[in-house]
CSV table of N, CA and C in Angstrom, one decimal:
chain,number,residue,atom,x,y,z
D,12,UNK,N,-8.6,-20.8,7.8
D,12,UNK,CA,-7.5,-19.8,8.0
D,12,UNK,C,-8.1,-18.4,7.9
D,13,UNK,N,-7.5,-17.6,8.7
D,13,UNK,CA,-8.2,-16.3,8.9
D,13,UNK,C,-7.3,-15.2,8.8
D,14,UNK,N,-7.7,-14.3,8.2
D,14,UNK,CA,-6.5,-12.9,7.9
D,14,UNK,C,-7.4,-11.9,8.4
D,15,UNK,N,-6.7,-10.8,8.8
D,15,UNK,CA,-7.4,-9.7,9.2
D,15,UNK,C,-6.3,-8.8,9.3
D,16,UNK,N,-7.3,-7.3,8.4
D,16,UNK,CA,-6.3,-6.2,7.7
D,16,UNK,C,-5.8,-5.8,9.1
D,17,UNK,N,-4.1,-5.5,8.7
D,17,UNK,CA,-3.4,-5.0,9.6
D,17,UNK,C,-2.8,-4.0,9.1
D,18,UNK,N,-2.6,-3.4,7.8
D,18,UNK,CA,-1.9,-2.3,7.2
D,18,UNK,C,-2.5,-2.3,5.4
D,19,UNK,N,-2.2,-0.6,5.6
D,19,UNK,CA,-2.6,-0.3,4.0
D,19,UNK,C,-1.5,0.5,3.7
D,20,UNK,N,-1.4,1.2,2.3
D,20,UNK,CA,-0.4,1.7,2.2
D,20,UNK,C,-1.2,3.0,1.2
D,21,UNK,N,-0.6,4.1,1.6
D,21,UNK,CA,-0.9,4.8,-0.1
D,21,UNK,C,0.1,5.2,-0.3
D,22,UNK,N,-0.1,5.3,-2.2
D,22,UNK,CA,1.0,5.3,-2.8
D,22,UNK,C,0.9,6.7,-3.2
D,23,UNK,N,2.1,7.9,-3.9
D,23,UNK,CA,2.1,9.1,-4.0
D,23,UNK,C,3.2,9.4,-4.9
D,24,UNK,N,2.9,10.4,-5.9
D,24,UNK,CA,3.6,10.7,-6.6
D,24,UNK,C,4.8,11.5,-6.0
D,25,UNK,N,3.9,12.3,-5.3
D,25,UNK,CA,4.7,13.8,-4.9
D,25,UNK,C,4.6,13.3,-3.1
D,26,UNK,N,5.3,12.8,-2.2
D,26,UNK,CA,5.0,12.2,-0.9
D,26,UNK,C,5.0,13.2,0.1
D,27,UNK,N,5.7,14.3,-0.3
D,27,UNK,CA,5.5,15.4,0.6
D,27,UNK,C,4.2,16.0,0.7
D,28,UNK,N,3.6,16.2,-0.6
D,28,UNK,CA,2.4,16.9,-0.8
D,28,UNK,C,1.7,16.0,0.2
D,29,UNK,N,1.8,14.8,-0.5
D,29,UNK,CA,0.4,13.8,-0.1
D,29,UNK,C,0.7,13.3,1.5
D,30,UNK,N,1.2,13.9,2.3
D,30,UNK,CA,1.7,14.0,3.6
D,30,UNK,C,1.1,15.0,4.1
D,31,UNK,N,1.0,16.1,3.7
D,31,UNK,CA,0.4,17.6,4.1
D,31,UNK,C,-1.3,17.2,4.0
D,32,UNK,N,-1.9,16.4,2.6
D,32,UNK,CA,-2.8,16.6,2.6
D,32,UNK,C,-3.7,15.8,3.6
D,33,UNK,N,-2.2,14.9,3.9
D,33,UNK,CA,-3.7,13.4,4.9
D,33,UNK,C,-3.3,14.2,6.1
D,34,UNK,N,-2.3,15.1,6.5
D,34,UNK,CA,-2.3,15.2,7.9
D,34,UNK,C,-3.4,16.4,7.8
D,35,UNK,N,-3.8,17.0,6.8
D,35,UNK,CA,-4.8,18.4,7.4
D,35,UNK,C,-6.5,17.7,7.3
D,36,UNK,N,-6.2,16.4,6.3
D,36,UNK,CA,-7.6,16.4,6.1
D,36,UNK,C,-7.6,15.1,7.1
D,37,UNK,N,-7.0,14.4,7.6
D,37,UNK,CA,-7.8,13.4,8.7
D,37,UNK,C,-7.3,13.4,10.2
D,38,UNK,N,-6.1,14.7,9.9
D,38,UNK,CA,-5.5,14.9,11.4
D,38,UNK,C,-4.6,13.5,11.4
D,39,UNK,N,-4.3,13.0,10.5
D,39,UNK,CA,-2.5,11.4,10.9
D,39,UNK,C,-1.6,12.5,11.5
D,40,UNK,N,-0.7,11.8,12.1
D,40,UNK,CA,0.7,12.0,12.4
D,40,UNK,C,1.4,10.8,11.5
D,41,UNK,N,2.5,11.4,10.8
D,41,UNK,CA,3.2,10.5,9.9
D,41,UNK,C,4.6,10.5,10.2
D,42,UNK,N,5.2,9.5,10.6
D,42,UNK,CA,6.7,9.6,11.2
D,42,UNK,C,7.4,8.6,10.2
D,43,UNK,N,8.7,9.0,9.9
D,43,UNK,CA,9.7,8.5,8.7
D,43,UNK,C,10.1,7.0,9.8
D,44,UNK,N,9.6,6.4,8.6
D,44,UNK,CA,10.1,4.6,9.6
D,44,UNK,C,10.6,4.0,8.2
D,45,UNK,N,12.4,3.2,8.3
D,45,UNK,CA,12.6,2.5,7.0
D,45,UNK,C,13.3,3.6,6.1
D,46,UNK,N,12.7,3.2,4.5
D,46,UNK,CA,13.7,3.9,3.4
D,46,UNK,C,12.9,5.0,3.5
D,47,UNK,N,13.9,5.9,2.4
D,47,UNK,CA,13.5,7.7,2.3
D,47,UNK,C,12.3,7.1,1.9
D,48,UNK,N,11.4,8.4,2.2
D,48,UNK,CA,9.8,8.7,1.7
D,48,UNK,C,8.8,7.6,2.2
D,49,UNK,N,9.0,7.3,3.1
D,49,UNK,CA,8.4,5.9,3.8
D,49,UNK,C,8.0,6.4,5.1
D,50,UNK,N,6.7,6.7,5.0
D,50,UNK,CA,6.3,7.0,6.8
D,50,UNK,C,5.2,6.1,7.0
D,51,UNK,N,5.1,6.1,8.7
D,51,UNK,CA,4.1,5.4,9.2
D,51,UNK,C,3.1,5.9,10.0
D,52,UNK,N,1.5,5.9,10.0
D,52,UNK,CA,1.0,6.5,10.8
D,52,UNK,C,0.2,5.4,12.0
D,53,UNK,N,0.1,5.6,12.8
D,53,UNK,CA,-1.2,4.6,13.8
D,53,UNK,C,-2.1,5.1,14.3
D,54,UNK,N,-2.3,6.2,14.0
D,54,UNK,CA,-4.0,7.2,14.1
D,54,UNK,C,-5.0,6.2,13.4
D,55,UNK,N,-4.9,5.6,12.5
D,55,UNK,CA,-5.8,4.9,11.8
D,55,UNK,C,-7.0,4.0,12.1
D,56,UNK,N,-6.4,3.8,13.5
D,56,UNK,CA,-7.6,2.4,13.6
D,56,UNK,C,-6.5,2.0,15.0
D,57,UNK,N,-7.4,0.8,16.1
D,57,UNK,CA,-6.6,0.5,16.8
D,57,UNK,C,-6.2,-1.0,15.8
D,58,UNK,N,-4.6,-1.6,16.3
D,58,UNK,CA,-4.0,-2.5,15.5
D,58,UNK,C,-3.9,-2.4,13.8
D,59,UNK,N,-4.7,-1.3,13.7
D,59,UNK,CA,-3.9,-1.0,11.8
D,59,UNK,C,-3.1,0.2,11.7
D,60,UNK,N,-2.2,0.0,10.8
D,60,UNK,CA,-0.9,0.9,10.4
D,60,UNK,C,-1.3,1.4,9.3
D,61,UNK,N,-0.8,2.8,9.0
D,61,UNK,CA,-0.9,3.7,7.8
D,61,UNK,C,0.3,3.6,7.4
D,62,UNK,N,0.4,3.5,6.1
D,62,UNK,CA,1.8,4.1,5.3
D,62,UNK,C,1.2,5.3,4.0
D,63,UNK,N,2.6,5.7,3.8
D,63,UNK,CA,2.5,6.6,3.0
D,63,UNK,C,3.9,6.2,1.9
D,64,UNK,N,3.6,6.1,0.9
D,64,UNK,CA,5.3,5.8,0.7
D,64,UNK,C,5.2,6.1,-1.4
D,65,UNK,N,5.9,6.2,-1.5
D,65,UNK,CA,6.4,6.2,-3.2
D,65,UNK,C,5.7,5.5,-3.9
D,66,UNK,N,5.3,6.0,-4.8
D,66,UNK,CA,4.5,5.1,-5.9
D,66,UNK,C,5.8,4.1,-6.4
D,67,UNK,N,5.2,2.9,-6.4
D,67,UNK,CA,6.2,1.5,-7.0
D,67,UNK,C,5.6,0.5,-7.7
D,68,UNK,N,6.6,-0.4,-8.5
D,68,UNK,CA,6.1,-1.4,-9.0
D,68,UNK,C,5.8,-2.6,-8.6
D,69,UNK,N,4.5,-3.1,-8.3
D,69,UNK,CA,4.7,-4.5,-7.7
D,69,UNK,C,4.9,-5.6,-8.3
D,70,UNK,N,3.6,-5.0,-9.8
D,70,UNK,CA,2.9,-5.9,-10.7
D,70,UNK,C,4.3,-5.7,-11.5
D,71,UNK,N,5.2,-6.1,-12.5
D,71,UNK,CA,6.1,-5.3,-13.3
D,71,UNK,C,5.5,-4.4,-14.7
D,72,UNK,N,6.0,-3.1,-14.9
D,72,UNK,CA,5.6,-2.2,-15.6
D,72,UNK,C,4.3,-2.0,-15.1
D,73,UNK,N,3.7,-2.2,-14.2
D,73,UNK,CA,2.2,-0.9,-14.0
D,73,UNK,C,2.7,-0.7,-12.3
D,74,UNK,N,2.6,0.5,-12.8
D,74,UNK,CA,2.5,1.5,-10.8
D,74,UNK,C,1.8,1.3,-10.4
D,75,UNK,N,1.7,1.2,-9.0
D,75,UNK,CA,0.3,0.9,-8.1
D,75,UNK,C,-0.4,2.4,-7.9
D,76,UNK,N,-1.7,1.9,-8.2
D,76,UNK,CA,-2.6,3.4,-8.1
D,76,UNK,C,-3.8,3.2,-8.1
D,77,UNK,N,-3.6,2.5,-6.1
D,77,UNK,CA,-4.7,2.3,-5.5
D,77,UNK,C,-3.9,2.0,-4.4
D,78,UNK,N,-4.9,2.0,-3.3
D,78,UNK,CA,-4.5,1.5,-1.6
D,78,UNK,C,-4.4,0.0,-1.9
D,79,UNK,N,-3.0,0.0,-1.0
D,79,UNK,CA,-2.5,-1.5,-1.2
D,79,UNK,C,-2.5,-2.3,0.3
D,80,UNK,N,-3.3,-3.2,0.3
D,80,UNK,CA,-3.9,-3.7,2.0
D,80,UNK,C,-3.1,-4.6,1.8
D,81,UNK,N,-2.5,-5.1,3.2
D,81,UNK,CA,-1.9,-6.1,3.8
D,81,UNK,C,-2.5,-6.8,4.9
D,82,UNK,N,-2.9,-8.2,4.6
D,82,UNK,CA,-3.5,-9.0,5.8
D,82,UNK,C,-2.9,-9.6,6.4
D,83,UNK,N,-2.7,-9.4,8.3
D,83,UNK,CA,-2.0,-10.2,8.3
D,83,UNK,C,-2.4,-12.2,8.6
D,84,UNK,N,-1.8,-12.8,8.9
D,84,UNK,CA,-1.8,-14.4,8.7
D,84,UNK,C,-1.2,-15.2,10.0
D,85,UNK,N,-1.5,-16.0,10.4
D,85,UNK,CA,-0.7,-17.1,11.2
D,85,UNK,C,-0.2,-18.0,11.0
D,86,UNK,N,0.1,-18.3,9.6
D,86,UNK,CA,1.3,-19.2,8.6
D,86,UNK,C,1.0,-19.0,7.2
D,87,UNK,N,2.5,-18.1,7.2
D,87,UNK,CA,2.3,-17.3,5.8
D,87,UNK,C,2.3,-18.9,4.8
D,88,UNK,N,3.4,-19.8,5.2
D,88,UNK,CA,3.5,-21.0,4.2
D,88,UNK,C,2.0,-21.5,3.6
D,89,UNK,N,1.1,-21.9,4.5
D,89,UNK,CA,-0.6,-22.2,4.3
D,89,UNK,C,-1.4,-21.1,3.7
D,90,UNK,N,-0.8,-20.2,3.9
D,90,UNK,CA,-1.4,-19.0,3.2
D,90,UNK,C,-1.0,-19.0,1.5
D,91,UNK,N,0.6,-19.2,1.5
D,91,UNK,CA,0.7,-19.1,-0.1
D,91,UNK,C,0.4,-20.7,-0.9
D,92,UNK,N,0.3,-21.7,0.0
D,92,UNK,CA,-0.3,-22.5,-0.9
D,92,UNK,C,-1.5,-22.5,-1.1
D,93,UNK,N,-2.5,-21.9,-0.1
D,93,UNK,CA,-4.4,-21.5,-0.7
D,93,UNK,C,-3.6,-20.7,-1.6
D,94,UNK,N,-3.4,-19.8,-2.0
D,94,UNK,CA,-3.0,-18.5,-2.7
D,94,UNK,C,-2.7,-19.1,-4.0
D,95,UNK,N,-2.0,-20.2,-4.4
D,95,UNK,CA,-1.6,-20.7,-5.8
D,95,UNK,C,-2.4,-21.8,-5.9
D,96,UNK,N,-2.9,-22.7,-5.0
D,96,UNK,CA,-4.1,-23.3,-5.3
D,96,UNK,C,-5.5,-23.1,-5.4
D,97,UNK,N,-5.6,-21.4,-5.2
D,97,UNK,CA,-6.9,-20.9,-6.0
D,97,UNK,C,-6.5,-19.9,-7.0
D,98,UNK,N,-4.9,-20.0,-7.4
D,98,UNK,CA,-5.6,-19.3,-8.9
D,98,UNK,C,-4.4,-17.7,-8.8
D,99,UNK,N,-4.1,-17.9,-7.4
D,99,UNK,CA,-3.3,-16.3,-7.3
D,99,UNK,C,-2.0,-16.3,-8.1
D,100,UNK,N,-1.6,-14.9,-8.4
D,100,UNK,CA,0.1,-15.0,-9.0
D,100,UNK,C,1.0,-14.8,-7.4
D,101,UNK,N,1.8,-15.0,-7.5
D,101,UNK,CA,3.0,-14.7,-6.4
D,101,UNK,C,3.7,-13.6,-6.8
D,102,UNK,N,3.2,-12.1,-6.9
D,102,UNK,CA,4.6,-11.2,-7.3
D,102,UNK,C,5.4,-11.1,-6.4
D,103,UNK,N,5.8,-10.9,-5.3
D,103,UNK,CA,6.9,-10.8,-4.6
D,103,UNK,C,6.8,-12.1,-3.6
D,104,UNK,N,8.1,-12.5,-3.6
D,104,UNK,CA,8.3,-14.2,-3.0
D,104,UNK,C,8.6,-13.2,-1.4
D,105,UNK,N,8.4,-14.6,-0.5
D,105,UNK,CA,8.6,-14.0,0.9
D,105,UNK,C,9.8,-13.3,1.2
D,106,UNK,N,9.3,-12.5,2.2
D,106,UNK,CA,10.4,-11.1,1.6
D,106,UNK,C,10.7,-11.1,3.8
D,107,UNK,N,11.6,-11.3,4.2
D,107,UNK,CA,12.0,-10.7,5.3
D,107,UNK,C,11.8,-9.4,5.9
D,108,UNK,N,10.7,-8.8,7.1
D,108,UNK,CA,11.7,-7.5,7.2
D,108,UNK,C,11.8,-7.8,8.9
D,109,UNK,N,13.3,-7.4,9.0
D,109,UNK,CA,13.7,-7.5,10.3
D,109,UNK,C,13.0,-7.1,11.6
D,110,UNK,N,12.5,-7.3,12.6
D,110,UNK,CA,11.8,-6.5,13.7
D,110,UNK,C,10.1,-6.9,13.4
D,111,UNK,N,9.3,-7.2,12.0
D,111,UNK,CA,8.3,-7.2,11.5
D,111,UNK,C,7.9,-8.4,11.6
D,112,UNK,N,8.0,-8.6,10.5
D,112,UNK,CA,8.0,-10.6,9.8
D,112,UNK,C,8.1,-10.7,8.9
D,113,UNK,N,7.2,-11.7,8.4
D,113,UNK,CA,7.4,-12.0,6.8
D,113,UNK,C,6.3,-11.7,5.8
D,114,UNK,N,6.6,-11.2,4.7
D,114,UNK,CA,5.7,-10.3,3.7
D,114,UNK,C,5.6,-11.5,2.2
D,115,UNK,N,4.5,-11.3,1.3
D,115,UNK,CA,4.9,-11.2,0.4
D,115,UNK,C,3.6,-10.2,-0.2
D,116,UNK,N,3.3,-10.3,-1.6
D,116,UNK,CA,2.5,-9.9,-2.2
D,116,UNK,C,2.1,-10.8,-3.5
D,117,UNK,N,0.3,-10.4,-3.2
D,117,UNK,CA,0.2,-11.6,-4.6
D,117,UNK,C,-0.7,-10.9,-5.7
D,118,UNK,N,-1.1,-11.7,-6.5
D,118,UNK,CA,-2.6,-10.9,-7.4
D,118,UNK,C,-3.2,-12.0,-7.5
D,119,UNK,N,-4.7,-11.6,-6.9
D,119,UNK,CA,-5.7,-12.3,-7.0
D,119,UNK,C,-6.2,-12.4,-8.3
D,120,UNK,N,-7.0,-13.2,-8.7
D,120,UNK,CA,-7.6,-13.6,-9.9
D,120,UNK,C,-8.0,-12.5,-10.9
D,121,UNK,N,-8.8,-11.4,-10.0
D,121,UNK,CA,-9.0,-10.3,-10.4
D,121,UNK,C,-8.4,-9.2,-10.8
D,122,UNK,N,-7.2,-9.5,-10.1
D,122,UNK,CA,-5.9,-8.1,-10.6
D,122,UNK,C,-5.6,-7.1,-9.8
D,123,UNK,N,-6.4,-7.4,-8.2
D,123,UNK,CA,-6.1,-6.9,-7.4
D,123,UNK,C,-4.8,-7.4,-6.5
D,124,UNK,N,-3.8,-6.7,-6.3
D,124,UNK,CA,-2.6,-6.9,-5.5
D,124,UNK,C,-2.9,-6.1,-4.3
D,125,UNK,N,-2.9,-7.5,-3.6
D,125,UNK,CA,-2.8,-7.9,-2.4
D,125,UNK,C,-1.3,-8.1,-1.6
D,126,UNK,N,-1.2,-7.3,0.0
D,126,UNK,CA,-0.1,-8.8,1.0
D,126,UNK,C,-0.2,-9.0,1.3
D,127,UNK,N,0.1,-10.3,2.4
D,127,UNK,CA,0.0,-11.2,3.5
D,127,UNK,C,1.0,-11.1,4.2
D,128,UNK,N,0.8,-10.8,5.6
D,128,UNK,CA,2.1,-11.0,6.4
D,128,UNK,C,1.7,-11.8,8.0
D,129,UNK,N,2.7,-12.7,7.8
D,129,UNK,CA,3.2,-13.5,9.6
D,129,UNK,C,4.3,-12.3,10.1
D,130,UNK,N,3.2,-11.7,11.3
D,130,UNK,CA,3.9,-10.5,12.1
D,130,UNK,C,4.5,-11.7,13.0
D,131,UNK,N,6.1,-10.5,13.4
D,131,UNK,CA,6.1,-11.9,14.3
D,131,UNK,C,5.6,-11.8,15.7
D,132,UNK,N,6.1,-12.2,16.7
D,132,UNK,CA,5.1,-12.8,18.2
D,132,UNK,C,4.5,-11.3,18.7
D,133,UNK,N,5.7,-10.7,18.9
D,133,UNK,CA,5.5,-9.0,19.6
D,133,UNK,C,4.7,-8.3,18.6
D,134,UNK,N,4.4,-8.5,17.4
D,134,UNK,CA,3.6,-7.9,16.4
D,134,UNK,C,2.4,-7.8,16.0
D,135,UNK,N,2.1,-9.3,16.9
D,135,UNK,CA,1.1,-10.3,16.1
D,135,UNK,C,-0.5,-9.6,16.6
D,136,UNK,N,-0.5,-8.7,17.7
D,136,UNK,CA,-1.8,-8.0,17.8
D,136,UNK,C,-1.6,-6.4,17.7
């Protein structure tokens, strides 16, 4: 089975600021896609997505405060059973997003939170 990063995310206290600072210092365009404070960029890379979005909880009670990479997958279901048959937690169970696919997020052994996502067909490169 094979994953390959398709999106990261950074997280930001103050999202306006931290909007000003990636557009001067790497030249993004950041466009509001989804809930408030949620933008996307595709300057990044060809087939990887930038986010920029609110610091949040994945883990419960610790904020994320680090770049949160999302791999995508070709069956998220085979994906989360390697994932609990080597050891991972399941923080967020498969999560829908409409037009996208399907998400979840896990933590690897080491405490790194991770997501996996099955983009769907129009997505998938």
């Amino acid at each position: 089975m094979t994953a390959h990063l398709r999106h990261f995310a950074i997280n930001a206290d103050d999202v306006p600021r931290a909007k000003r600072f990636y557009e001067a210092v790497f030249g993004w365009t950041f466009t509001p896609w989804g809930p408030p404070n949620f933008y996307q960029t595709r300057d990044v890379g060809e087939g990887l997505i930038g986010a920029l979005q609110g610091r949040r909880e994945l883990s419960p009670g610790v904020k994320t405060n680090a770049l949160e990479t999302t791999f995508g997958v070709e069956d998220l279901a085979a994906t989360l059973a390697a994932l609990e048959a080597a050891g991972a937690r399941i923080l967020m169970p498969r999560v829908r997003i409409e037009g996208v696919g399907d998400l979840i997020y896990f933590q690897d052994p080491e405490g790194n939170i991770i997501g996996a996502m099955q983009y769907d067909a129009e997505r998938a490169t």
